[in-house]
Amino acid sequence: MNLVFLFYLSSGLFLGWASGANYMGNVFGTAVGTKMLSFTAAAIICSIFITLGAVYGGAGPASTIASLGSINTMAGAFVAVLAAAFAIFMITKTGLPVSSTQAIVGGIIGWNLFVGLPIDTYALFKILGAWIASPLLSAIFAMILMSVVKLFLHRFPLPLLYQDLYVRIALILTGAFGAYSLGANNIGNIVGVFTNVVPFNDIKIFGIISLSSTQQLFLLGGIAISIGVFTYSKKIINTIGRDIMELSPTAAWVVVMSHSLVMFLFASENLHNFLVKYGLPTIPLVPISSSEAVIGAVVGIALLQKGRGLKINSLGKVAIGWITCPFFAAIFSFIAMFFMQNLFGQPVH
Amino acid sequence: MLNAKIVLFQRTKELNAKITEFLNNISEAAIIFHQAIMNYMQAGDNDDFEAKLNNVSALEARNDQLRRTIETKLYEHTLIPESRADVLELMEGLDKIVNMFEARLYQFSIEKIDINENLKTLYEELSESSVNAVEALVRSTRAFFVNISQVNDHIHKVMFFEKQGDMIGTKLKRQIFDNPDIELSRKIQMRMLCDDIDSIANQAEDVADQLSIYTIKRYL
């Protein structure tokens, strides 16, 4: 049973690996692009904190993905995820940042269309709404943060070398926070569809750390992402760190911070519960696109400088990647479901 | 993580200390240079003058070493990536000034230039304005590293002293060439010396111009 499950899960691990490249680009692309952090240091921090976020904070957004399409067979989950992974793999090859969220939603919709089940429009609109809100929110955060930082540095100028040091430390800490939030927010995309069919038992490591079956699943996803971070992310780093706009190290930090805040807002169950407790409007726990959040922040900074230095061509290419990815994943998922059911005789529903 | 942060702080502190020492040495070399000129004008090439020349030589050698260390550290640890090229150019420009102080003093020591009594004050004034331009440049550079908002408070003084140096230099050259008692070869030698001392202020002005651009870049 476990071997069969692991075989099916391999598509999730493939998706994790392909997404890892994007995650690294999004969280540390600006820091590595501005040469404030070395690739290796960034990759180590990114891997550790994404995995921690996935294991300890991934439950909330993953449940939204599960509710979008309750894929109830392993073969169906395998194909939906494989379609998403394939879409990401192809687009990442071109060096464009792409969203695992958009890809998996495309893959699940392909499954829904194939099996003829109605799509949970409430969940779909919740996700689509978050996709529009997140880059806008990120741009607003970036504009506010950049203005505050500039004002602060004008009022209280720091010595050149110490400013460099503080920005470097801030990039590491914020990047770690961003990676944790990203792991928590996006692990649902990677292996979320397997949560209904996961066959693991709860375990205790050294009698201290207990991991539920879902957490073990998320840990495997986190490890796959980490491998992608190390092996497949350099092209994306160039796109995020240099091609869209040349950023100063301070602006790089603002981008990482804005991205991290947005990922946190859409991933934190604690924040969600806090808002519910005091009757405040809540932010849906939805997996959002980390690429959108980063690009939103970069555009926010560019707008603050009246669009100076923004490379519209690169931005246009990124937007095309966002639009084609879910469509491509849905079409591939639909076709692959057909083959899985009719050629390999595996039930996908 | 904490250990890494301590290392980062230590590294920054050390590099900051090296930059401070580099700037202090330029300032010190400027003062000694002016004292050496005064000494030469009063007593010619004596032991005191040679001792001052040796002091400036030692400072020049130390600054070459410091500049190389600072440049290596900046690249090795990828520090201040966006300002690194600017800082390196700035250091090279500043280092050249100390080389010029040393070269001018060697000129006096080797050529044993005989200067007419009535021209000595103008040479002293020329040296003073060049040294003042360098001092103002050092203060601007310190501000660039420590408090960027104060760079412009000092940079305009570099321009002022450079201009003053030009005026003294022109006056000095007129007096040299208007004097029929000085033979042409000595006139040319004294004119060259005048231009060479004045060129220190010109170099300070060139570096100050670069510094203005680097400052604007950091504000963007």
Coordinates of C-alpha atoms in Angstrom, one line a residue, chain B residues 25-154:
Chain B
N25 CA 46.7 58.8 7.1
I26 CA 45.7 61.1 4.2
S27 CA 44.9 63.9 6.6
E28 CA 48.2 63.3 8.5
A29 CA 50.2 63.2 5.3
A30 CA 48.6 66.5 4.3
I31 CA 49.7 68.2 7.5
I32 CA 53.2 66.8 7.3
F33 CA 53.5 67.8 3.7
H34 CA 52.7 71.4 4.5
Q35 CA 55.1 71.4 7.4
A36 CA 57.8 70.0 5.1
I37 CA 57.2 72.8 2.6
M38 CA 57.3 75.5 5.3
N39 CA 60.5 73.9 6.6
Y40 CA 62.1 73.8 3.1
M41 CA 61.2 77.5 2.5
Q42 CA 62.8 78.5 5.7
A43 CA 65.8 76.2 5.9
G44 CA 66.1 74.3 2.6
D45 CA 66.7 70.5 2.4
N46 CA 67.8 69.7 5.9
D47 CA 67.4 66.6 8.2
D48 CA 64.1 67.8 9.4
F49 CA 62.7 68.1 5.9
E50 CA 64.1 64.6 5.0
A51 CA 62.5 63.2 8.2
K52 CA 59.1 64.6 7.1
L53 CA 59.6 63.1 3.6
N54 CA 60.2 59.7 5.2
N55 CA 57.0 60.1 7.3
V56 CA 55.0 60.8 4.2
S57 CA 56.6 57.9 2.5
A58 CA 55.7 55.6 5.3
L59 CA 52.1 56.8 5.3
E60 CA 51.9 56.3 1.5
A61 CA 53.2 52.7 1.9
R62 CA 50.7 52.0 4.7
N63 CA 47.8 53.4 2.7
D64 CA 48.7 51.3 -0.3
Q65 CA 48.5 48.3 2.0
L66 CA 45.2 49.4 3.6
R67 CA 43.6 50.2 0.2
R68 CA 44.5 46.7 -1.1
T69 CA 43.1 45.1 2.1
I70 CA 39.9 47.1 2.0
E71 CA 39.4 46.3 -1.7
T72 CA 40.0 42.6 -1.1
K73 CA 37.7 42.5 1.9
L74 CA 34.9 44.3 0.0
Y75 CA 35.0 41.8 -2.8
E76 CA 35.8 38.7 -0.7
H77 CA 32.7 39.2 1.5
T78 CA 30.6 40.9 -1.2
L79 CA 30.1 43.9 1.0
I80 CA 28.1 47.0 -0.1
P81 CA 27.5 45.4 -3.5
E82 CA 25.8 48.5 -5.0
S83 CA 28.4 51.0 -3.8
R84 CA 31.4 48.8 -4.0
A85 CA 32.7 49.9 -7.4
D86 CA 32.2 53.6 -6.3
V87 CA 34.1 53.1 -3.1
L88 CA 37.0 51.4 -4.9
E89 CA 37.3 54.3 -7.3
L90 CA 37.1 56.7 -4.4
M91 CA 39.9 54.9 -2.6
E92 CA 42.1 54.8 -5.7
G93 CA 41.5 58.6 -6.2
L94 CA 42.4 59.4 -2.5
D95 CA 45.4 57.1 -2.6
K96 CA 46.7 59.0 -5.5
I97 CA 46.7 62.2 -3.4
V98 CA 49.2 60.7 -0.9
N99 CA 51.3 59.5 -3.8
M100 CA 51.4 63.1 -5.0
F101 CA 52.4 64.5 -1.6
E102 CA 55.3 62.0 -1.6
A103 CA 56.3 62.8 -5.2
R104 CA 56.4 66.5 -4.6
L105 CA 58.6 66.2 -1.5
Y106 CA 61.0 64.0 -3.5
Q107 CA 61.0 66.7 -6.2
F108 CA 62.3 69.2 -3.6
S109 CA 64.7 66.7 -2.1
I110 CA 66.2 65.6 -5.5
E111 CA 66.2 68.8 -7.4
K112 CA 67.2 71.0 -4.5
I113 CA 65.2 73.8 -6.1
D114 CA 66.5 77.3 -5.3
I115 CA 63.5 79.6 -4.7
N116 CA 63.7 83.3 -4.6
E117 CA 63.0 84.9 -1.2
N118 CA 60.1 87.0 -2.5
L119 CA 58.3 83.9 -3.9
K120 CA 58.5 81.7 -0.9
T121 CA 55.3 83.1 0.8
L122 CA 53.3 82.3 -2.4
Y123 CA 54.6 78.8 -2.5
E124 CA 53.6 78.4 1.2
E125 CA 50.1 79.8 0.4
L126 CA 49.8 77.4 -2.6
S127 CA 50.8 74.5 -0.4
E128 CA 48.3 75.6 2.2
S129 CA 45.4 75.8 -0.2
S130 CA 46.2 72.4 -1.7
V131 CA 46.3 70.9 1.8
N132 CA 43.0 72.6 2.8
A133 CA 41.4 71.2 -0.3
V134 CA 42.6 67.7 0.7
E135 CA 41.4 68.2 4.3
A136 CA 37.9 69.2 3.1
L137 CA 37.9 66.2 0.8
V138 CA 38.8 63.8 3.6
R139 CA 35.9 65.3 5.7
S140 CA 33.5 64.8 2.8
T141 CA 34.6 61.2 2.4
R142 CA 34.2 60.6 6.1
A143 CA 30.7 61.9 5.8
F144 CA 30.0 59.6 2.9
F145 CA 30.9 56.6 5.1
V146 CA 29.3 57.9 8.3
N147 CA 26.6 60.4 7.7
I148 CA 25.8 61.0 4.0
S149 CA 23.6 64.0 4.6
Q150 CA 26.7 66.0 5.6
V151 CA 28.8 65.3 2.4
N152 CA 27.7 68.5 0.7
D153 CA 28.6 70.6 3.8
H154 CA 32.3 69.9 3.0

